[in-house]
Amino acid sequence: MIQDFAKRLEKVIEFLPPIPIVMTELLAAIADEDVEMNALARIISKDPSMSMNVLKIANSAFYRLPYKVATVEHAVKMMGMKEITMICLACGTYRALMPSRNVQTFNSDDFWKHSVATGVIARKICRELKVGDKNVIYFLGLLHDVGKVILDRFAHDIYTLVIQTTYDECISMIEAEKRLIGESHDVIGGFVMEKWKLPEVFADVARYHHTVMESPEYNRINVAIASLADQLARVRYFGFGGDMSGVVFSETEAFKVLEKVVPDIVNMDIFRFVHELETVDDEIVEMEKILTS
Ligand SMILES: [Fe+2]
Ligand SMILES: [Fe+2]
């Protein structure tokens, strides 16, 4: 079975859906320092579903903009080019990887709830500690586990077994994936982000969110925030995976990395922080609706 999967995995990597054209164009545009807002808006407007997502997100409670945004140009002006590009990258990735409705998948509601929660919490950590890239951190959290979608999409039968094993044996997803598949979602996720030429920090968060200390130093803070958010999301939402037994936050690699740059983190009351996450419930529900509609 494992050999079978290895062959299939090769095919997955070979035949991964191509990065949507609008994303390639956006990445090229944003790499140009002199790019103008209108040029960016024109690229997005060419893709109706991307434009719709931008408007829905711009008008959501998530951004709390003071008035209604009716055009993509307006959204770019209000939210900034970097933020808009990140929204498009996240939505594009989501759209490219989601299977059609009749295909069997793992519980994708649970999965996206966990992903959205990780994004929301990562943004909260970033604001509270004043570290990390505030324009990108939400989207890094949102896409950190993208490798799971890929593994499930291309080998649903084996991945169902992986999930069952995490519950039955109370082991981490990574451990179950390695045992049953031979490769884990962090490696696969990093690979896809790279293949799609998303900004390097996306690949680093996907690849190192379970092994923060192995991440390149220039992206380590963002990786650490996403990793801590991932763990808090699991504690708070039990979204997806049976691997939260006995985590001591202050002993995690993520916490130690953040402690070096923000020594004050030791005074952060993790239990209060987790408790306060109730206030972000609405945001999570709203983002989830936008992404999955
Ligand atoms: Fe993960
Ligand atoms: Fe996760």
mmCIF file of C-alpha atoms and ligand atoms in Angstrom:
data_model
loop_
_atom_site.group_PDB
_atom_site.id
_atom_site.type_symbol
_atom_site.label_atom_id
_atom_site.label_comp_id
_atom_site.label_asym_id
_atom_site.label_seq_id
_atom_site.Cartn_x
_atom_site.Cartn_y
_atom_site.Cartn_z
ATOM 1 C CA MET A 1 0.000 0.000 0.000
ATOM 2 C CA ILE A 2 2.786 2.391 0.893
ATOM 3 C CA GLN A 3 4.654 1.660 -2.356
ATOM 4 C CA ASP A 4 1.435 2.245 -4.184
ATOM 5 C CA PHE A 5 1.106 5.565 -2.507
ATOM 6 C CA ALA A 6 4.679 6.555 -3.255
ATOM 7 C CA LYS A 7 3.899 6.096 -6.937
ATOM 8 C CA ARG A 8 0.725 8.114 -6.608
ATOM 9 C CA LEU A 9 2.588 10.814 -4.737
ATOM 10 C CA GLU A 10 5.009 11.155 -7.616
ATOM 11 C CA LYS A 11 2.034 11.689 -9.873
ATOM 12 C CA VAL A 12 0.533 14.222 -7.466
ATOM 13 C CA ILE A 13 3.690 16.225 -7.642
ATOM 14 C CA GLU A 14 3.835 15.928 -11.402
ATOM 15 C CA PHE A 15 0.192 16.762 -11.999
ATOM 16 C CA LEU A 16 -0.544 19.290 -9.321
ATOM 17 C CA PRO A 17 -2.943 21.861 -10.641
ATOM 18 C CA PRO A 18 -1.015 24.779 -12.110
ATOM 19 C CA ILE A 19 -1.003 28.020 -10.203
ATOM 20 C CA PRO A 20 -3.974 30.081 -11.430
ATOM 21 C CA ILE A 21 -2.907 32.635 -14.051
ATOM 22 C CA VAL A 22 -4.205 35.568 -12.024
ATOM 23 C CA MET A 23 -1.878 34.572 -9.176
ATOM 24 C CA THR A 24 1.169 34.423 -11.451
ATOM 25 C CA GLU A 25 0.335 37.851 -12.823
ATOM 26 C CA LEU A 26 -0.192 39.274 -9.349
ATOM 27 C CA LEU A 27 3.096 37.881 -8.086
ATOM 28 C CA ALA A 28 4.927 39.364 -11.064
ATOM 29 C CA ALA A 29 3.181 42.715 -10.555
ATOM 30 C CA ILE A 30 3.897 42.951 -6.839
ATOM 31 C CA ALA A 31 7.564 42.082 -7.435
ATOM 32 C CA ASP A 32 7.819 45.325 -9.408
ATOM 33 C CA GLU A 33 8.376 48.135 -6.911
ATOM 34 C CA ASP A 34 6.788 50.707 -9.209
ATOM 35 C CA VAL A 35 3.577 48.798 -9.739
ATOM 36 C CA GLU A 36 0.539 51.034 -9.557
ATOM 37 C CA MET A 37 -2.652 50.336 -7.687
ATOM 38 C CA ASN A 38 -4.717 50.489 -10.849
ATOM 39 C CA ALA A 39 -2.559 47.915 -12.590
ATOM 40 C CA LEU A 40 -3.089 45.532 -9.685
ATOM 41 C CA ALA A 41 -6.831 46.177 -9.677
ATOM 42 C CA ARG A 42 -6.971 45.508 -13.429
ATOM 43 C CA ILE A 43 -5.317 42.101 -13.020
ATOM 44 C CA ILE A 44 -7.728 41.093 -10.247
ATOM 45 C CA SER A 45 -10.761 42.378 -12.139
ATOM 46 C CA LYS A 46 -10.013 40.039 -15.033
ATOM 47 C CA ASP A 47 -10.913 37.134 -12.747
ATOM 48 C CA PRO A 48 -14.572 37.443 -11.668
ATOM 49 C CA SER A 49 -14.471 34.968 -8.806
ATOM 50 C CA MET A 50 -11.276 36.501 -7.441
ATOM 51 C CA SER A 51 -12.858 39.971 -7.633
ATOM 52 C CA MET A 52 -15.916 38.689 -5.810
ATOM 53 C CA ASN A 53 -13.766 37.241 -3.043
ATOM 54 C CA VAL A 54 -11.834 40.486 -2.668
ATOM 55 C CA LEU A 55 -15.055 42.476 -2.301
ATOM 56 C CA LYS A 56 -16.594 39.986 0.120
ATOM 57 C CA ILE A 57 -13.501 40.007 2.304
ATOM 58 C CA ALA A 58 -13.099 43.802 2.110
ATOM 59 C CA ASN A 59 -16.695 44.213 3.297
ATOM 60 C CA SER A 60 -16.516 41.549 5.989
ATOM 61 C CA ALA A 61 -16.395 42.254 9.699
ATOM 62 C CA PHE A 62 -12.861 40.915 9.514
ATOM 63 C CA TYR A 63 -11.537 44.234 8.193
ATOM 64 C CA ARG A 64 -14.052 46.552 9.789
ATOM 65 C CA LEU A 65 -13.668 49.172 7.052
ATOM 66 C CA PRO A 66 -15.646 52.342 7.827
ATOM 67 C CA TYR A 67 -17.812 52.137 4.681
ATOM 68 C CA LYS A 68 -18.864 49.776 1.937
ATOM 69 C CA VAL A 69 -16.359 48.909 -0.760
ATOM 70 C CA ALA A 70 -17.973 48.469 -4.191
ATOM 71 C CA THR A 71 -15.074 48.091 -6.620
ATOM 72 C CA VAL A 72 -11.777 46.238 -6.694
ATOM 73 C CA GLU A 73 -9.953 49.556 -7.234
ATOM 74 C CA HIS A 74 -11.505 50.905 -4.067
ATOM 75 C CA ALA A 75 -10.613 47.745 -2.155
ATOM 76 C CA VAL A 76 -6.972 48.019 -3.254
ATOM 77 C CA LYS A 77 -6.886 51.661 -2.145
ATOM 78 C CA MET A 78 -8.455 50.934 1.234
ATOM 79 C CA MET A 79 -6.539 47.813 2.123
ATOM 80 C CA GLY A 80 -3.205 48.283 0.403
ATOM 81 C CA MET A 81 -1.529 46.352 -2.369
ATOM 82 C CA LYS A 82 0.229 43.800 -0.205
ATOM 83 C CA GLU A 83 -2.866 42.863 1.756
ATOM 84 C CA ILE A 84 -4.975 42.536 -1.389
ATOM 85 C CA THR A 85 -2.335 40.374 -3.066
ATOM 86 C CA MET A 86 -2.306 38.093 -0.032
ATOM 87 C CA ILE A 87 -6.096 37.751 -0.114
ATOM 88 C CA CYS A 88 -5.903 36.793 -3.773
ATOM 89 C CA LEU A 89 -3.119 34.293 -3.185
ATOM 90 C CA ALA A 90 -5.052 32.635 -0.354
ATOM 91 C CA CYS A 91 -8.309 32.490 -2.317
ATOM 92 C CA GLY A 92 -6.534 31.301 -5.453
ATOM 93 C CA THR A 93 -4.750 28.537 -3.583
ATOM 94 C CA TYR A 94 -7.981 27.499 -1.946
ATOM 95 C CA ARG A 95 -9.840 27.410 -5.254
ATOM 96 C CA ALA A 96 -7.118 25.495 -7.072
ATOM 97 C CA LEU A 97 -6.910 22.807 -4.434
ATOM 98 C CA MET A 98 -10.530 22.215 -3.553
ATOM 99 C CA PRO A 99 -11.967 19.144 -5.236
ATOM 100 C CA SER A 100 -15.347 19.284 -6.948
ATOM 101 C CA ARG A 101 -18.369 18.575 -4.792
ATOM 102 C CA ASN A 102 -18.869 14.920 -5.712
ATOM 103 C CA VAL A 103 -15.339 13.935 -4.698
ATOM 104 C CA GLN A 104 -15.006 12.386 -1.264
ATOM 105 C CA THR A 105 -12.782 14.297 1.137
ATOM 106 C CA PHE A 106 -11.910 14.418 4.785
ATOM 107 C CA ASN A 107 -14.042 16.726 6.890
ATOM 108 C CA SER A 108 -13.087 19.886 5.067
ATOM 109 C CA ASP A 109 -15.290 22.066 7.299
ATOM 110 C CA ASP A 110 -13.186 21.065 10.263
ATOM 111 C CA PHE A 111 -10.048 21.584 8.278
ATOM 112 C CA TRP A 112 -10.922 25.113 7.153
ATOM 113 C CA LYS A 113 -12.211 26.029 10.572
ATOM 114 C CA HIS A 114 -8.820 25.099 11.972
ATOM 115 C CA SER A 115 -7.025 26.983 9.178
ATOM 116 C CA VAL A 116 -9.093 30.145 9.568
ATOM 117 C CA ALA A 117 -8.703 29.974 13.354
ATOM 118 C CA THR A 118 -4.923 29.695 12.939
ATOM 119 C CA GLY A 119 -4.928 32.786 10.709
ATOM 120 C CA VAL A 120 -7.060 34.810 13.097
ATOM 121 C CA ILE A 121 -4.977 33.789 16.122
ATOM 122 C CA ALA A 122 -1.691 34.442 14.271
ATOM 123 C CA ARG A 123 -2.877 37.966 13.528
ATOM 124 C CA LYS A 124 -3.826 38.436 17.180
ATOM 125 C CA ILE A 125 -0.404 37.251 18.375
ATOM 126 C CA CYS A 126 1.269 39.537 15.820
ATOM 127 C CA ARG A 127 -0.725 42.537 17.092
ATOM 128 C CA GLU A 128 -0.333 41.706 20.773
ATOM 129 C CA LEU A 129 3.434 41.090 20.638
ATOM 130 C CA LYS A 130 4.101 43.593 17.843
ATOM 131 C CA VAL A 131 6.251 41.152 15.880
ATOM 132 C CA GLY A 132 5.936 39.479 12.497
ATOM 133 C CA ASP A 133 4.615 40.688 9.180
ATOM 134 C CA LYS A 134 1.147 42.040 9.922
ATOM 135 C CA ASN A 135 0.041 42.146 6.276
ATOM 136 C CA VAL A 136 0.823 38.541 5.606
ATOM 137 C CA ILE A 137 0.539 36.708 8.904
ATOM 138 C CA TYR A 138 -3.173 35.953 8.630
ATOM 139 C CA PHE A 139 -2.696 34.291 5.252
ATOM 140 C CA LEU A 140 0.337 32.376 6.421
ATOM 141 C CA GLY A 141 -1.815 30.907 9.181
ATOM 142 C CA LEU A 142 -4.631 30.180 6.771
ATOM 143 C CA LEU A 143 -2.439 28.140 4.435
ATOM 144 C CA HIS A 144 -0.047 26.498 6.900
ATOM 145 C CA ASP A 145 -1.608 23.013 6.582
ATOM 146 C CA VAL A 146 -2.243 23.089 2.845
ATOM 147 C CA GLY A 147 -0.247 19.852 2.479
ATOM 148 C CA LYS A 148 -3.097 18.001 4.238
ATOM 149 C CA VAL A 149 -5.568 19.020 1.528
ATOM 150 C CA ILE A 150 -3.179 17.790 -1.132
ATOM 151 C CA LEU A 151 -2.547 14.443 0.549
ATOM 152 C CA ASP A 152 -6.255 13.925 1.105
ATOM 153 C CA ARG A 153 -7.250 15.032 -2.333
ATOM 154 C CA PHE A 154 -4.933 12.637 -4.085
ATOM 155 C CA ALA A 155 -5.103 9.675 -1.726
ATOM 156 C CA HIS A 156 -8.326 10.038 0.216
ATOM 157 C CA ASP A 157 -8.478 6.360 1.228
ATOM 158 C CA ILE A 158 -5.058 6.342 2.878
ATOM 159 C CA TYR A 159 -5.519 9.760 4.413
ATOM 160 C CA THR A 160 -8.732 8.627 6.085
ATOM 161 C CA LEU A 161 -6.674 5.898 7.708
ATOM 162 C CA VAL A 162 -4.068 8.470 8.792
ATOM 163 C CA ILE A 163 -6.724 10.578 10.510
ATOM 164 C CA GLN A 164 -8.255 7.540 12.184
ATOM 165 C CA THR A 165 -4.813 6.515 13.467
ATOM 166 C CA THR A 166 -4.200 9.933 15.077
ATOM 167 C CA TYR A 167 -7.434 9.498 17.058
ATOM 168 C CA ASP A 168 -7.010 5.800 17.851
ATOM 169 C CA GLU A 169 -3.406 6.049 18.987
ATOM 170 C CA CYS A 170 -3.402 9.681 20.097
ATOM 171 C CA ILE A 171 -0.363 10.485 17.978
ATOM 172 C CA SER A 172 0.400 13.545 15.867
ATOM 173 C CA MET A 173 -0.702 13.852 12.254
ATOM 174 C CA ILE A 174 2.942 14.110 11.235
ATOM 175 C CA GLU A 175 3.751 10.825 12.945
ATOM 176 C CA ALA A 176 0.750 9.030 11.418
ATOM 177 C CA GLU A 177 1.483 10.448 7.963
ATOM 178 C CA LYS A 178 5.111 9.402 8.104
ATOM 179 C CA ARG A 179 4.181 5.929 9.298
ATOM 180 C CA LEU A 180 1.421 5.266 6.760
ATOM 181 C CA ILE A 181 2.506 7.393 3.810
ATOM 182 C CA GLY A 182 6.205 7.946 4.244
ATOM 183 C CA GLU A 183 5.866 11.708 3.793
ATOM 184 C CA SER A 184 4.153 14.372 5.868
ATOM 185 C CA HIS A 185 1.909 17.341 5.102
ATOM 186 C CA ASP A 186 4.520 19.936 6.044
ATOM 187 C CA VAL A 187 6.975 18.701 3.415
ATOM 188 C CA ILE A 188 4.265 18.367 0.767
ATOM 189 C CA GLY A 189 2.821 21.805 1.594
ATOM 190 C CA GLY A 190 6.240 23.472 1.369
ATOM 191 C CA PHE A 191 6.877 21.766 -1.924
ATOM 192 C CA VAL A 192 3.621 22.985 -3.478
ATOM 193 C CA MET A 193 4.118 26.559 -2.318
ATOM 194 C CA GLU A 194 7.545 26.488 -3.895
ATOM 195 C CA LYS A 195 6.287 24.932 -7.091
ATOM 196 C CA TRP A 196 3.675 27.651 -7.332
ATOM 197 C CA LYS A 197 6.342 30.287 -6.697
ATOM 198 C CA LEU A 198 4.415 31.847 -3.840
ATOM 199 C CA PRO A 199 6.521 34.218 -1.697
ATOM 200 C CA GLU A 200 9.160 32.179 0.135
ATOM 201 C CA VAL A 201 7.640 32.837 3.556
ATOM 202 C CA PHE A 202 4.548 30.787 2.552
ATOM 203 C CA ALA A 203 6.709 27.773 1.718
ATOM 204 C CA ASP A 204 8.671 28.223 4.948
ATOM 205 C CA VAL A 205 5.570 28.371 7.159
ATOM 206 C CA ALA A 206 4.068 25.324 5.427
ATOM 207 C CA ARG A 207 7.320 23.379 5.688
ATOM 208 C CA TYR A 208 8.518 24.337 9.175
ATOM 209 C CA HIS A 209 5.445 24.995 11.305
ATOM 210 C CA HIS A 210 6.129 21.723 13.167
ATOM 211 C CA THR A 211 9.923 22.214 13.217
ATOM 212 C CA VAL A 212 10.346 25.931 13.807
ATOM 213 C CA MET A 213 14.071 25.827 14.610
ATOM 214 C CA GLU A 214 14.857 24.381 11.191
ATOM 215 C CA SER A 215 13.343 27.364 9.372
ATOM 216 C CA PRO A 216 15.606 29.978 7.766
ATOM 217 C CA GLU A 217 16.373 32.696 10.275
ATOM 218 C CA TYR A 218 14.944 35.533 8.151
ATOM 219 C CA ASN A 219 11.479 33.953 8.232
ATOM 220 C CA ARG A 220 11.646 32.313 11.655
ATOM 221 C CA ILE A 221 9.515 34.849 13.523
ATOM 222 C CA ASN A 222 6.628 34.442 11.094
ATOM 223 C CA VAL A 223 7.010 30.665 11.187
ATOM 224 C CA ALA A 224 6.995 30.764 15.010
ATOM 225 C CA ILE A 225 3.844 32.897 15.151
ATOM 226 C CA ALA A 226 2.012 30.575 12.731
ATOM 227 C CA SER A 227 3.205 27.561 14.692
ATOM 228 C CA LEU A 228 2.062 28.931 18.061
ATOM 229 C CA ALA A 229 -1.266 29.964 16.507
ATOM 230 C CA ASP A 230 -1.667 26.462 15.068
ATOM 231 C CA GLN A 231 -1.232 24.942 18.518
ATOM 232 C CA LEU A 232 -3.569 27.439 20.176
ATOM 233 C CA ALA A 233 -6.178 26.826 17.463
ATOM 234 C CA ARG A 234 -6.031 23.115 18.124
ATOM 235 C CA VAL A 235 -6.404 23.578 21.854
ATOM 236 C CA ARG A 236 -9.292 25.962 21.402
ATOM 237 C CA TYR A 237 -11.145 24.438 18.470
ATOM 238 C CA PHE A 238 -10.110 20.811 18.279
ATOM 239 C CA GLY A 239 -10.349 21.440 14.560
ATOM 240 C CA PHE A 240 -8.518 18.596 12.943
ATOM 241 C CA GLY A 241 -6.053 16.067 14.371
ATOM 242 C CA GLY A 242 -5.673 14.231 17.634
ATOM 243 C CA ASP A 243 -2.347 15.590 18.624
ATOM 244 C CA MET A 244 -2.742 18.132 21.401
ATOM 245 C CA SER A 245 -2.156 15.966 24.439
ATOM 246 C CA GLY A 246 -0.009 17.624 27.066
ATOM 247 C CA VAL A 247 1.388 20.631 25.175
ATOM 248 C CA VAL A 248 3.280 23.029 27.419
ATOM 249 C CA PHE A 249 3.323 26.220 25.367
ATOM 250 C CA SER A 250 6.366 27.725 27.042
ATOM 251 C CA GLU A 251 8.394 24.689 26.035
ATOM 252 C CA THR A 252 7.519 24.771 22.362
ATOM 253 C CA GLU A 253 10.109 25.869 19.807
ATOM 254 C CA ALA A 254 7.721 28.581 18.632
ATOM 255 C CA PHE A 255 7.432 30.079 22.116
ATOM 256 C CA LYS A 256 11.212 30.031 22.635
ATOM 257 C CA VAL A 257 11.846 31.797 19.322
ATOM 258 C CA LEU A 258 9.308 34.503 20.167
ATOM 259 C CA GLU A 259 10.631 34.824 23.718
ATOM 260 C CA LYS A 260 14.023 35.854 22.320
ATOM 261 C CA VAL A 261 12.567 38.836 20.474
ATOM 262 C CA VAL A 262 9.754 39.650 22.901
ATOM 263 C CA PRO A 263 10.910 38.626 26.403
ATOM 264 C CA ASP A 264 7.584 39.922 27.661
ATOM 265 C CA ILE A 265 5.818 36.926 26.157
ATOM 266 C CA VAL A 266 6.474 35.060 29.419
ATOM 267 C CA ASN A 267 4.004 37.433 31.067
ATOM 268 C CA MET A 268 1.368 36.641 28.493
ATOM 269 C CA ASP A 269 -1.393 34.744 30.152
ATOM 270 C CA ILE A 270 -1.932 31.931 27.666
ATOM 271 C CA PHE A 271 -5.128 30.799 29.374
ATOM 272 C CA ARG A 272 -6.585 34.280 29.233
ATOM 273 C CA PHE A 273 -5.476 34.544 25.620
ATOM 274 C CA VAL A 274 -7.160 31.261 24.707
ATOM 275 C CA HIS A 275 -10.261 32.265 26.619
ATOM 276 C CA GLU A 276 -10.435 35.609 24.811
ATOM 277 C CA LEU A 277 -10.404 33.818 21.497
ATOM 278 C CA GLU A 278 -14.140 33.439 21.904
ATOM 279 C CA THR A 279 -14.383 36.996 20.676
ATOM 280 C CA VAL A 280 -12.948 35.977 17.316
ATOM 281 C CA ASP A 281 -15.559 33.273 16.741
ATOM 282 C CA ASP A 282 -17.601 35.497 14.438
ATOM 283 C CA GLU A 283 -14.582 36.380 12.334
ATOM 284 C CA ILE A 284 -13.755 32.711 11.938
ATOM 285 C CA VAL A 285 -17.290 31.860 10.847
ATOM 286 C CA GLU A 286 -17.331 34.739 8.380
ATOM 287 C CA MET A 287 -13.979 33.998 6.754
ATOM 288 C CA GLU A 288 -14.876 30.347 6.553
ATOM 289 C CA LYS A 289 -18.106 31.227 4.739
ATOM 290 C CA ILE A 290 -16.298 33.439 2.251
ATOM 291 C CA LEU A 291 -13.664 30.852 1.485
ATOM 292 C CA THR A 292 -15.990 27.908 1.222
ATOM 293 C CA SER A 293 -18.902 29.583 -0.599
HETATM 294 FE FE FE B 1 0.437 21.047 10.423
HETATM 295 FE FE FE B 2 -2.452 23.030 11.789
#
